[in-house]
Amino acid sequence: MPNDEARQRSRLIIFGVVGAYLLLLVGLASVGRFTFVTKTAVVPVVLLAVLATGHVRAFVEQWAVFLSLLVLFDAFRGYIYYSIVALDLDVYMGYVIELERWLLGGHIAPVWVQARWWDPDVETAFDQLLTVVHGSHFLFFLLFSLTVWHARRAAFPDLKLGMLLVMAGGLVGYLLVPTVPPWMAASEFGVLPEITRVYGQVYNTATPTLRQALDTNPIAAMPSLHTAFPAFLTLVAWRLWRWRALPIFPYFALMLFSLVYGGEHYVADELAGIALAGVVYTAVYPGRLGARLRAALARQDAEASAVLRWLDTPLRRHLAATALVLLAAEVVGQISLSGRSAWSPGRRFVARELAGKSPLAPVVLGRIALAEEDLPTAQREFERALTLVQDPVRLRAVRVMTAQTAMHNGDAAAAVRALVVEPLDQLDPEHGVLLARGHFATEQRDAGMRVLTQLSRGYPGSARLAYERGKWGLAVGALSPADIEGVVLSLRDRFHDPVAAELADRLAAQLARTGPARAGRHRTGP
């Protein structure tokens, strides 16, 4: 009876602490601050719960190596991304889109779902619920594992083995078939209609080192580990508790929906995750993989088993093994972080995944040429994109890239052609200045001054526009010295910041060097 009371007390403490943490997540999500909660923040909460129960030694012996191996696997997840970038390995996109269409009769699940339920202008309670579900991935794993450890400790070794195998299977998929997620296929490459990445950086599953909890691998979509982990745990729950495990099923269904709704995964990714979970479950439980591994370890000689059988070694060996695994994770993470750069598509990717499929193919080729400092090729590709891209927002971005590249090439006329079709009220100050410079370079002084004057009226708070209007008005003789002095005073009086003051000093110095005769040579007025 005392043991039952102690067990009940431990259960209440563990679930009380973790439950309070879950309520905190819900509260943060309701006020839009869920993005600041990372999965590593769960670990101190779990340790606090275990410390409160007094089962610290048992926890270290049965959890320490397991958790450190998860950290190591996460480190390899980051290292895989580093390797893909460093070795220029192939990244894939089209195959999963075709598979999705085949599975769903021509539909793409994230496109279909967002078109019907996602409203970018309204954040609903359902959006907040899905945010919590999506971000609870690691919390659910820990809470479930604590439950099994506390209530069915004999089943805990097989659970740990299964979780590690699920993670390993995901890593194999990320290495062999690195796959672009739906939101990237739509927003970056234009092969799908618009898909919003609803959750952004709400949560991620990559922790390459203990100091880098926000690292991520953006091309790790196949299989979906956000699906595979809860799928495996749902199967285990059914095996251990049967009908009492039914509350897990709605959570699993919400997780599946949240991944599609947020633009993170296709249904095909989720099915791959479920298949991975099913294979691992079959191997560990009906196949008794864990029992066979433990039997094999038991047949090893004493020296070998002292190294390999972590679950049966003294506490100091658990701590030593944990330290070694964490050190390995730190080394792997530091290697990947030291040379990490963001993945960018290469010509092989464009030829295989974009050519003939997306109007953004020449845009991507233009960016590749820019990275190679081949400006003439970049300009040609961007100009080709102007004839293909129809989406107004993307077309405006292509016009700006074309104009910027043309100016670098000394082709001011091409820069003007790219931007002059845009209404001035749709140009921001930076791009308006670019258009004005193109006009001045092609001797269209009045046109250049009209652009700067009109934009200055539309953006009265832009110190950069005020400076550019004064500078070019001085350079082409379009403004009188009094006008220039007025701009200088305006910069100093209306814009109380160091940048505006520096621009004012720079313009005053230019006026002093130019002299009043030249400055007043061709005044057109403001």
Short mmCIF file of C-alpha atoms in Angstrom, two decimals:
data_model
loop_
_atom_site.label_atom_id
_atom_site.label_comp_id
_atom_site.label_asym_id
_atom_site.label_seq_id
_atom_site.Cartn_x
_atom_site.Cartn_y
_atom_site.Cartn_z
CA MET A 1 0.00 0.00 0.00
CA PRO A 2 2.74 2.54 0.79
CA ASN A 3 4.32 1.73 -2.57
CA ASP A 4 1.00 2.38 -4.29
CA GLU A 5 0.69 5.71 -2.53
CA ALA A 6 4.24 6.69 -3.50
CA ARG A 7 3.57 5.69 -7.10
CA GLN A 8 0.37 7.70 -7.14
CA ARG A 9 2.19 10.71 -5.69
CA SER A 10 4.93 10.42 -8.33
CA ARG A 11 2.34 10.19 -11.06
CA LEU A 12 0.56 13.30 -9.84
CA ILE A 13 3.82 15.25 -9.63
CA ILE A 14 5.01 14.26 -13.11
CA PHE A 15 1.71 14.95 -14.82
CA GLY A 16 1.15 18.08 -12.77
CA VAL A 17 4.46 19.65 -13.80
CA VAL A 18 4.23 18.62 -17.45
CA GLY A 19 0.54 19.54 -17.56
CA ALA A 20 1.35 23.02 -16.25
CA TYR A 21 3.92 23.34 -19.01
CA LEU A 22 1.32 22.36 -21.60
CA LEU A 23 -1.05 25.01 -20.25
CA LEU A 24 1.77 27.52 -20.56
CA LEU A 25 2.18 26.59 -24.23
CA VAL A 26 -1.53 27.08 -24.81
CA GLY A 27 -1.38 30.47 -23.12
CA LEU A 28 1.62 31.56 -25.15
CA ALA A 29 -0.03 30.44 -28.37
CA SER A 30 -3.17 32.41 -27.54
CA VAL A 31 -1.16 35.65 -27.34
CA GLY A 32 1.00 34.91 -30.37
CA ARG A 33 4.21 34.09 -28.49
CA PHE A 34 4.47 30.40 -29.16
CA THR A 35 7.45 30.97 -31.46
CA PHE A 36 9.69 31.63 -28.48
CA VAL A 37 9.16 28.13 -27.03
CA THR A 38 11.69 25.61 -28.32
CA LYS A 39 11.71 21.91 -27.71
CA THR A 40 14.81 22.09 -25.54
CA ALA A 41 12.80 24.10 -23.02
CA VAL A 42 10.87 20.90 -22.27
CA VAL A 43 13.94 19.11 -20.91
CA PRO A 44 14.33 21.17 -17.71
CA VAL A 45 10.62 20.69 -17.06
CA VAL A 46 10.97 16.91 -17.28
CA LEU A 47 14.06 16.94 -15.09
CA LEU A 48 12.17 19.05 -12.55
CA ALA A 49 9.33 16.55 -12.53
CA VAL A 50 11.69 13.61 -12.05
CA LEU A 51 13.64 15.43 -9.35
CA ALA A 52 10.40 16.05 -7.48
CA THR A 53 9.61 12.32 -7.46
CA GLY A 54 13.01 11.37 -6.07
CA HIS A 55 13.64 8.79 -8.83
CA VAL A 56 16.75 10.52 -10.13
CA ARG A 57 19.07 7.49 -10.19
CA ALA A 58 16.54 5.33 -12.02
CA PHE A 59 15.89 8.13 -14.49
CA VAL A 60 19.59 8.58 -15.26
CA GLU A 61 20.12 4.84 -15.70
CA GLN A 62 17.17 4.39 -18.03
CA TRP A 63 16.92 7.74 -19.81
CA ALA A 64 20.31 9.44 -20.04
CA VAL A 65 21.81 7.45 -22.92
CA PHE A 66 18.48 7.36 -24.73
CA LEU A 67 18.05 11.14 -24.66
CA SER A 68 21.67 11.73 -25.60
CA LEU A 69 21.24 9.44 -28.62
CA LEU A 70 18.26 11.52 -29.72
CA VAL A 71 20.46 14.61 -29.50
CA LEU A 72 23.10 12.82 -31.58
CA PHE A 73 20.53 11.84 -34.19
CA ASP A 74 19.37 15.45 -34.34
CA ALA A 75 22.99 16.46 -34.85
CA PHE A 76 23.20 14.11 -37.81
CA ARG A 77 20.02 15.65 -39.18
CA GLY A 78 21.80 18.99 -39.30
CA TYR A 79 24.95 17.33 -40.66
CA ILE A 80 22.96 15.77 -43.50
CA TYR A 81 21.81 19.25 -44.53
CA TYR A 82 25.38 20.50 -44.34
CA SER A 83 26.54 17.58 -46.52
CA ILE A 84 23.83 18.19 -49.12
CA VAL A 85 24.92 21.81 -49.45
CA ALA A 86 28.67 21.16 -49.29
CA LEU A 87 28.67 18.23 -51.75
CA ASP A 88 25.98 19.69 -54.04
CA LEU A 89 23.85 16.56 -53.71
CA ASP A 90 20.60 16.28 -55.61
CA VAL A 91 17.44 17.63 -53.98
CA TYR A 92 14.04 16.45 -55.20
CA MET A 93 10.61 17.99 -55.55
CA GLY A 94 8.54 16.77 -58.49
CA TYR A 95 8.23 13.11 -57.55
CA VAL A 96 6.28 13.77 -54.36
CA ILE A 97 3.96 16.24 -56.12
CA GLU A 98 3.14 13.64 -58.76
CA LEU A 99 2.64 11.02 -56.04
CA GLU A 100 0.33 13.39 -54.18
CA ARG A 101 -1.75 13.98 -57.29
CA TRP A 102 -1.95 10.24 -57.93
CA LEU A 103 -3.06 9.56 -54.37
CA LEU A 104 -5.66 12.35 -54.24
CA GLY A 105 -7.09 12.30 -57.74
CA GLY A 106 -5.17 15.31 -59.01
CA HIS A 107 -5.38 17.40 -55.83
CA ILE A 108 -2.54 18.75 -53.69
CA ALA A 109 -3.66 18.51 -50.07
CA PRO A 110 -2.01 21.70 -48.68
CA VAL A 111 -3.37 23.76 -51.59
CA TRP A 112 -6.87 22.31 -51.23
CA VAL A 113 -7.00 22.69 -47.44
CA GLN A 114 -5.62 26.24 -47.30
CA ALA A 115 -7.94 27.40 -50.07
CA ARG A 116 -10.91 26.35 -47.95
CA TRP A 117 -9.89 27.07 -44.36
CA TRP A 118 -6.85 29.35 -44.17
CA ASP A 119 -7.50 33.09 -43.90
CA PRO A 120 -4.25 35.09 -43.65
CA ASP A 121 -6.12 38.10 -42.26
CA VAL A 122 -7.89 36.30 -39.41
CA GLU A 123 -6.26 34.22 -36.69
CA THR A 124 -8.89 31.87 -35.33
CA ALA A 125 -9.01 29.73 -32.19
CA PHE A 126 -8.65 26.73 -34.49
CA ASP A 127 -5.40 28.20 -35.86
CA GLN A 128 -4.12 28.52 -32.31
CA LEU A 129 -5.16 24.95 -31.50
CA LEU A 130 -3.30 23.62 -34.53
CA THR A 131 -0.27 25.70 -33.58
CA VAL A 132 -0.20 24.05 -30.16
CA VAL A 133 -0.68 20.59 -31.66
CA HIS A 134 2.06 21.15 -34.23
CA GLY A 135 4.45 22.45 -31.60
CA SER A 136 3.63 19.74 -29.04
CA HIS A 137 5.48 17.07 -31.01
CA PHE A 138 8.43 16.77 -28.63
CA LEU A 139 6.31 17.38 -25.53
CA PHE A 140 3.96 14.54 -26.49
CA PHE A 141 6.89 12.19 -27.00
CA LEU A 142 8.30 13.00 -23.55
CA LEU A 143 4.96 12.83 -21.77
CA PHE A 144 4.13 9.49 -23.37
CA SER A 145 7.59 8.10 -22.58
CA LEU A 146 7.30 9.23 -18.96
CA THR A 147 3.93 7.51 -18.75
CA VAL A 148 5.32 4.20 -20.04
CA TRP A 149 8.39 4.47 -17.82
CA HIS A 150 6.24 5.12 -14.78
CA ALA A 151 3.33 2.73 -15.42
CA ARG A 152 4.82 -0.02 -17.63
CA ARG A 153 8.54 0.10 -16.95
CA ALA A 154 9.13 -3.34 -18.46
CA ALA A 155 7.89 -1.97 -21.80
CA PHE A 156 10.22 1.04 -21.71
CA PRO A 157 13.30 -0.58 -23.38
CA ASP A 158 11.29 -1.58 -26.46
CA LEU A 159 9.75 1.89 -26.64
CA LYS A 160 13.19 3.49 -26.61
CA LEU A 161 14.46 1.13 -29.30
CA GLY A 162 11.47 1.92 -31.49
CA MET A 163 11.89 5.67 -31.11
CA LEU A 164 15.55 5.48 -32.06
CA LEU A 165 14.74 3.33 -35.10
CA VAL A 166 12.06 5.79 -36.23
CA MET A 167 14.57 8.62 -35.98
CA ALA A 168 17.18 6.58 -37.84
CA GLY A 169 14.70 5.77 -40.61
CA GLY A 170 13.92 9.45 -41.01
CA LEU A 171 17.62 10.29 -41.29
CA VAL A 172 18.05 7.69 -44.03
CA GLY A 173 15.19 9.29 -45.96
CA TYR A 174 16.62 12.79 -45.52
CA LEU A 175 19.98 11.62 -46.83
CA LEU A 176 18.82 9.51 -49.78
CA VAL A 177 15.85 11.60 -50.93
CA PRO A 178 16.11 15.18 -49.62
CA THR A 179 12.74 16.63 -50.52
CA VAL A 180 11.40 20.16 -50.86
CA PRO A 181 8.30 20.79 -48.67
CA PRO A 182 5.04 22.17 -50.11
CA TRP A 183 5.49 25.76 -48.90
CA MET A 184 8.91 25.97 -50.57
CA ALA A 185 7.69 24.36 -53.80
CA ALA A 186 5.03 27.06 -54.00
CA SER A 187 6.74 30.19 -52.68
CA GLU A 188 10.29 29.64 -53.93
CA PHE A 189 9.79 27.71 -57.16
CA GLY A 190 6.23 28.41 -58.30
CA VAL A 191 5.37 24.83 -59.24
CA LEU A 192 2.25 24.93 -57.05
CA PRO A 193 -0.40 27.56 -56.36
CA GLU A 194 0.19 29.75 -53.34
CA ILE A 195 0.83 27.89 -50.08
CA THR A 196 1.45 29.81 -46.87
CA ARG A 197 3.83 28.41 -44.29
CA VAL A 198 1.38 29.02 -41.50
CA TYR A 199 3.58 28.18 -38.56
CA GLY A 200 6.85 29.58 -39.92
CA GLN A 201 9.45 28.85 -37.26
CA VAL A 202 6.94 27.87 -34.60
CA TYR A 203 8.72 24.60 -34.00
CA ASN A 204 11.44 22.44 -35.49
CA THR A 205 13.01 19.09 -34.70
CA ALA A 206 16.69 19.82 -35.28
CA THR A 207 19.12 20.36 -32.42
CA PRO A 208 22.63 19.91 -33.84
CA THR A 209 24.39 21.01 -30.66
CA LEU A 210 23.36 21.85 -27.13
CA ARG A 211 23.87 25.53 -27.93
CA GLN A 212 21.95 25.61 -31.20
CA ALA A 213 18.33 24.76 -30.46
CA LEU A 214 16.87 26.59 -33.44
CA ASP A 215 18.79 24.95 -36.25
CA THR A 216 16.70 23.42 -38.99
CA ASN A 217 16.84 21.38 -42.18
CA PRO A 218 14.35 22.91 -44.62
CA ILE A 219 14.58 20.05 -47.15
CA ALA A 220 13.74 17.20 -44.74
CA ALA A 221 10.13 16.59 -45.74
CA MET A 222 10.18 12.87 -46.65
CA PRO A 223 9.28 11.01 -44.52
CA SER A 224 7.41 13.18 -42.05
CA LEU A 225 8.82 12.50 -38.58
CA HIS A 226 6.09 14.74 -37.18
CA THR A 227 3.82 11.94 -38.40
CA ALA A 228 6.07 8.94 -37.76
CA PHE A 229 6.65 9.60 -34.05
CA PRO A 230 3.01 10.01 -32.98
CA ALA A 231 2.01 7.15 -35.31
CA PHE A 232 4.48 4.81 -33.61
CA LEU A 233 3.43 5.97 -30.14
CA THR A 234 -0.23 5.49 -31.02
CA LEU A 235 0.48 1.89 -32.03
CA VAL A 236 2.39 1.30 -28.80
CA ALA A 237 -0.40 2.87 -26.74
CA TRP A 238 -2.95 0.58 -28.34
CA ARG A 239 -0.75 -2.43 -27.61
CA LEU A 240 -0.30 -1.47 -23.95
CA TRP A 241 -3.72 -0.05 -23.04
CA ARG A 242 -6.16 -0.95 -25.82
CA TRP A 243 -9.37 1.08 -25.49
CA ARG A 244 -7.94 3.28 -22.76
CA ALA A 245 -5.57 4.65 -25.41
CA LEU A 246 -8.40 6.09 -27.51
CA PRO A 247 -7.74 9.74 -26.45
CA ILE A 248 -4.46 9.58 -28.38
CA PHE A 249 -6.22 9.04 -31.70
CA PRO A 250 -7.83 12.53 -31.93
CA TYR A 251 -4.43 14.06 -31.14
CA PHE A 252 -2.85 12.02 -33.94
CA ALA A 253 -5.59 13.09 -36.36
CA LEU A 254 -5.11 16.75 -35.43
CA MET A 255 -1.35 16.40 -35.96
CA LEU A 256 -1.92 14.97 -39.45
CA PHE A 257 -4.26 17.82 -40.33
CA SER A 258 -1.98 20.50 -38.85
CA LEU A 259 0.95 19.39 -41.01
CA VAL A 260 -1.09 19.72 -44.20
CA TYR A 261 -2.90 22.88 -43.07
CA GLY A 262 0.40 24.58 -42.24
CA GLY A 263 1.95 23.78 -45.63
CA GLU A 264 4.67 21.68 -43.99
CA HIS A 265 3.91 18.29 -45.55
CA TYR A 266 2.01 16.53 -48.28
CA VAL A 267 -0.27 13.60 -47.50
CA ALA A 268 2.37 11.50 -49.27
CA ASP A 269 4.96 12.57 -46.67
CA GLU A 270 2.57 11.59 -43.91
CA LEU A 271 1.86 8.19 -45.43
CA ALA A 272 5.61 7.59 -45.64
CA GLY A 273 5.89 8.50 -41.95
CA ILE A 274 3.05 6.12 -41.05
CA ALA A 275 4.70 3.37 -43.10
CA LEU A 276 8.00 3.95 -41.29
CA ALA A 277 6.23 3.76 -37.93
CA GLY A 278 4.48 0.56 -38.99
CA VAL A 279 7.69 -1.13 -40.10
CA VAL A 280 9.48 -0.20 -36.88
CA TYR A 281 6.55 -1.29 -34.72
CA THR A 282 6.36 -4.64 -36.51
CA ALA A 283 10.09 -5.22 -36.07
CA VAL A 284 10.20 -4.24 -32.39
CA TYR A 285 7.00 -5.84 -31.13
CA PRO A 286 5.69 -8.75 -33.24
CA GLY A 287 9.25 -9.32 -34.48
CA ARG A 288 10.64 -9.07 -30.91
CA LEU A 289 13.70 -7.20 -32.18
CA GLY A 290 14.43 -5.74 -28.76
CA ALA A 291 14.30 -9.11 -27.04
CA ARG A 292 16.59 -10.64 -29.65
CA LEU A 293 19.06 -7.78 -29.33
CA ARG A 294 19.12 -8.12 -25.56
CA ALA A 295 19.63 -11.86 -25.87
CA ALA A 296 22.50 -11.29 -28.28
CA LEU A 297 24.09 -8.83 -25.89
CA ALA A 298 23.71 -11.29 -23.04
CA ARG A 299 25.77 -13.84 -24.99
CA GLN A 300 28.68 -11.43 -25.32
CA ASP A 301 31.59 -11.77 -22.96
CA ALA A 302 31.67 -9.60 -19.86
CA GLU A 303 34.06 -7.00 -21.28
CA ALA A 304 32.05 -6.41 -24.43
CA SER A 305 28.71 -6.33 -22.66
CA ALA A 306 30.01 -3.74 -20.21
CA VAL A 307 30.42 -1.40 -23.17
CA LEU A 308 27.32 -2.36 -25.11
CA ARG A 309 24.61 -3.16 -22.55
CA TRP A 310 24.05 0.35 -21.29
CA LEU A 311 20.75 -0.49 -19.64
CA ASP A 312 22.35 -3.04 -17.31
CA THR A 313 25.56 -1.24 -16.38
CA PRO A 314 26.24 0.76 -13.21
CA LEU A 315 25.32 4.41 -12.95
CA ARG A 316 28.83 5.64 -13.70
CA ARG A 317 28.82 3.79 -17.01
CA HIS A 318 25.54 5.39 -17.99
CA LEU A 319 26.96 8.79 -17.23
CA ALA A 320 30.17 8.05 -19.14
CA ALA A 321 28.23 6.78 -22.15
CA THR A 322 25.94 9.81 -22.05
CA ALA A 323 28.90 12.17 -21.93
CA LEU A 324 30.54 10.44 -24.92
CA VAL A 325 27.37 10.56 -27.00
CA LEU A 326 26.77 14.22 -26.20
CA LEU A 327 30.38 14.99 -27.06
CA ALA A 328 29.92 13.25 -30.40
CA ALA A 329 26.74 15.26 -30.98
CA GLU A 330 28.59 18.47 -30.21
CA VAL A 331 31.42 17.58 -32.60
CA VAL A 332 29.04 16.64 -35.40
CA GLY A 333 27.01 19.79 -34.83
CA GLN A 334 30.05 22.04 -34.81
CA ILE A 335 31.32 20.50 -38.07
CA SER A 336 28.01 21.20 -39.77
CA LEU A 337 27.64 24.69 -38.34
CA SER A 338 31.20 25.77 -39.10
CA GLY A 339 30.71 25.38 -42.84
CA ARG A 340 26.95 25.76 -43.08
CA SER A 341 25.40 27.82 -45.81
CA ALA A 342 21.82 27.84 -47.01
CA TRP A 343 20.87 25.44 -49.77
CA SER A 344 20.28 27.06 -53.12
CA PRO A 345 19.17 25.16 -56.22
CA GLY A 346 21.70 24.40 -58.92
CA ARG A 347 21.35 23.91 -62.65
CA ARG A 348 20.68 20.18 -62.26
CA PHE A 349 17.73 20.95 -60.00
CA VAL A 350 16.38 23.52 -62.48
CA ALA A 351 16.70 21.14 -65.43
CA ARG A 352 15.07 18.24 -63.56
CA GLU A 353 12.43 19.98 -61.46
CA LEU A 354 11.64 23.40 -62.98
CA ALA A 355 12.33 23.52 -66.72
CA GLY A 356 9.01 23.55 -68.54
CA LYS A 357 7.13 23.33 -65.23
CA SER A 358 7.52 26.72 -63.60
CA PRO A 359 7.74 30.30 -64.91
CA LEU A 360 10.32 30.90 -62.17
CA ALA A 361 12.91 28.63 -63.81
CA PRO A 362 14.74 31.57 -65.48
CA VAL A 363 14.59 33.48 -62.18
CA VAL A 364 16.41 30.64 -60.43
CA LEU A 365 18.92 30.44 -63.29
CA GLY A 366 19.44 34.20 -63.01
CA ARG A 367 20.19 33.89 -59.31
CA ILE A 368 22.65 31.10 -60.03
CA ALA A 369 24.37 33.34 -62.59
CA LEU A 370 24.50 36.18 -60.04
CA ALA A 371 26.16 33.86 -57.54
CA GLU A 372 28.71 33.01 -60.23
CA GLU A 373 29.17 36.75 -60.95
CA ASP A 374 27.99 36.20 -64.54
CA LEU A 375 25.96 39.40 -64.74
CA PRO A 376 25.17 39.36 -68.50
CA THR A 377 23.67 35.86 -68.22
CA ALA A 378 21.76 36.86 -65.10
CA GLN A 379 20.26 39.85 -66.90
CA ARG A 380 19.22 37.70 -69.88
CA GLU A 381 17.52 35.17 -67.60
CA PHE A 382 15.67 37.84 -65.64
CA GLU A 383 14.51 39.51 -68.86
CA ARG A 384 13.27 36.11 -70.07
CA ALA A 385 11.37 35.71 -66.81
CA LEU A 386 9.58 39.02 -67.47
CA THR A 387 7.81 37.34 -70.39
CA LEU A 388 6.80 34.27 -68.36
CA VAL A 389 5.86 35.37 -64.84
CA GLN A 390 2.24 36.49 -64.51
CA ASP A 391 1.68 36.74 -60.77
CA PRO A 392 1.78 40.51 -60.01
CA VAL A 393 3.79 40.22 -56.80
CA ARG A 394 6.39 37.92 -58.31
CA LEU A 395 6.51 39.95 -61.52
CA ARG A 396 7.30 43.09 -59.52
CA ALA A 397 10.16 41.28 -57.79
CA VAL A 398 11.51 40.08 -61.16
CA ARG A 399 11.36 43.64 -62.54
CA VAL A 400 13.45 44.87 -59.62
CA MET A 401 16.03 42.08 -60.03
CA THR A 402 16.22 42.83 -63.75
CA ALA A 403 16.75 46.55 -63.15
CA GLN A 404 19.37 46.02 -60.46
CA THR A 405 21.33 43.60 -62.63
CA ALA A 406 21.04 45.86 -65.67
CA MET A 407 22.41 48.83 -63.72
CA HIS A 408 25.36 46.73 -62.58
CA ASN A 409 25.92 45.84 -66.24
CA GLY A 410 25.85 49.51 -67.23
CA ASP A 411 22.63 48.97 -69.17
CA ALA A 412 20.55 51.79 -67.73
CA ALA A 413 18.05 51.67 -70.60
CA ALA A 414 17.17 48.06 -69.73
CA ALA A 415 16.75 49.05 -66.08
CA VAL A 416 14.30 51.78 -67.07
CA ARG A 417 12.37 49.41 -69.35
CA ALA A 418 12.03 46.93 -66.50
CA LEU A 419 10.67 49.44 -63.98
CA VAL A 420 8.93 52.17 -65.96
CA VAL A 421 5.83 50.01 -66.48
CA GLU A 422 5.25 49.96 -62.72
CA PRO A 423 2.96 52.71 -61.38
CA LEU A 424 5.04 55.01 -59.20
CA ASP A 425 2.71 54.57 -56.24
CA GLN A 426 3.53 50.85 -56.27
CA LEU A 427 7.29 51.38 -56.10
CA ASP A 428 8.91 51.57 -52.70
CA PRO A 429 11.61 54.24 -52.14
CA GLU A 430 14.54 51.92 -52.87
CA HIS A 431 13.19 50.80 -56.22
CA GLY A 432 11.99 54.29 -57.10
CA VAL A 433 15.53 55.56 -56.60
CA LEU A 434 16.73 52.75 -58.88
CA LEU A 435 14.32 53.89 -61.62
CA ALA A 436 15.37 57.52 -61.20
CA ARG A 437 19.04 56.60 -61.52
CA GLY A 438 18.24 54.77 -64.73
CA HIS A 439 16.54 57.88 -66.08
CA PHE A 440 19.50 60.07 -65.17
CA ALA A 441 21.95 57.61 -66.73
CA THR A 442 20.00 57.76 -69.99
CA GLU A 443 19.92 61.58 -69.91
CA GLN A 444 16.20 61.67 -69.03
CA ARG A 445 16.69 64.29 -66.32
CA ASP A 446 13.15 65.57 -66.09
CA ALA A 447 11.78 62.02 -65.86
CA GLY A 448 14.25 61.18 -63.10
CA MET A 449 13.35 64.27 -61.09
CA ARG A 450 9.61 63.59 -61.54
CA VAL A 451 10.09 60.11 -60.08
CA LEU A 452 11.99 61.41 -57.05
CA THR A 453 9.64 64.32 -56.46
CA GLN A 454 6.48 62.21 -56.68
CA LEU A 455 7.91 59.49 -54.46
CA SER A 456 9.09 62.09 -51.93
CA ARG A 457 5.51 63.28 -51.64
CA GLY A 458 4.25 59.72 -51.30
CA TYR A 459 6.89 58.84 -48.69
CA PRO A 460 7.42 62.06 -46.72
CA GLY A 461 9.13 60.14 -43.94
CA SER A 462 11.88 58.70 -46.16
CA ALA A 463 15.20 60.39 -45.47
CA ARG A 464 16.81 58.39 -48.29
CA LEU A 465 14.35 59.77 -50.85
CA ALA A 466 14.85 63.34 -49.63
CA TYR A 467 18.61 62.92 -49.93
CA GLU A 468 18.43 61.35 -53.40
CA ARG A 469 16.17 64.12 -54.65
CA GLY A 470 18.60 66.74 -53.36
CA LYS A 471 21.68 64.90 -54.65
CA TRP A 472 20.36 64.36 -58.16
CA GLY A 473 18.74 67.77 -58.32
CA LEU A 474 22.19 69.19 -57.57
CA ALA A 475 23.98 66.87 -59.99
CA VAL A 476 21.78 67.65 -62.99
CA GLY A 477 21.11 71.27 -62.10
CA ALA A 478 17.41 70.69 -61.55
CA LEU A 479 17.28 72.41 -58.15
CA SER A 480 18.56 75.79 -57.03
CA PRO A 481 21.02 76.19 -54.13
CA ALA A 482 18.11 77.40 -52.02
CA ASP A 483 16.20 74.22 -52.83
CA ILE A 484 19.21 72.08 -51.88
CA GLU A 485 19.66 73.99 -48.64
CA GLY A 486 15.98 73.39 -47.94
CA VAL A 487 16.48 69.66 -48.37
CA VAL A 488 19.48 69.76 -46.01
CA LEU A 489 17.46 71.61 -43.38
CA SER A 490 14.59 69.19 -43.86
CA LEU A 491 16.88 66.23 -43.27
CA ARG A 492 18.25 67.81 -40.12
CA ASP A 493 14.94 69.06 -38.74
CA ARG A 494 12.38 66.45 -39.77
CA PHE A 495 14.45 63.29 -39.36
CA HIS A 496 15.94 63.00 -35.91
CA ASP A 497 18.24 60.08 -36.45
CA PRO A 498 22.00 59.64 -37.11
CA VAL A 499 21.50 58.35 -40.66
CA ALA A 500 19.48 61.39 -41.70
CA ALA A 501 22.04 63.68 -40.09
CA GLU A 502 24.83 61.95 -42.01
CA LEU A 503 22.91 62.30 -45.28
CA ALA A 504 22.34 65.99 -44.54
CA ASP A 505 26.07 66.54 -43.96
CA ARG A 506 26.91 64.64 -47.13
CA LEU A 507 24.47 66.71 -49.23
CA ALA A 508 25.73 69.98 -47.70
CA ALA A 509 29.31 68.99 -48.58
CA GLN A 510 28.29 68.21 -52.17
CA LEU A 511 26.57 71.60 -52.44
CA ALA A 512 29.69 73.35 -51.15
CA ARG A 513 31.89 71.56 -53.70
CA THR A 514 29.53 72.17 -56.64
CA GLY A 515 29.03 75.88 -56.14
CA PRO A 516 25.93 78.01 -56.72
CA ALA A 517 26.52 78.63 -60.42
CA ARG A 518 26.21 75.01 -61.47
CA ALA A 519 23.52 74.21 -58.92
CA GLY A 520 21.21 76.87 -60.35
CA ARG A 521 21.91 76.14 -64.00
CA HIS A 522 18.71 74.21 -64.75
CA ARG A 523 16.09 74.70 -62.13
CA THR A 524 12.79 72.92 -62.70
CA GLY A 525 11.36 73.43 -59.24
CA PRO A 526 10.23 70.83 -56.82
#
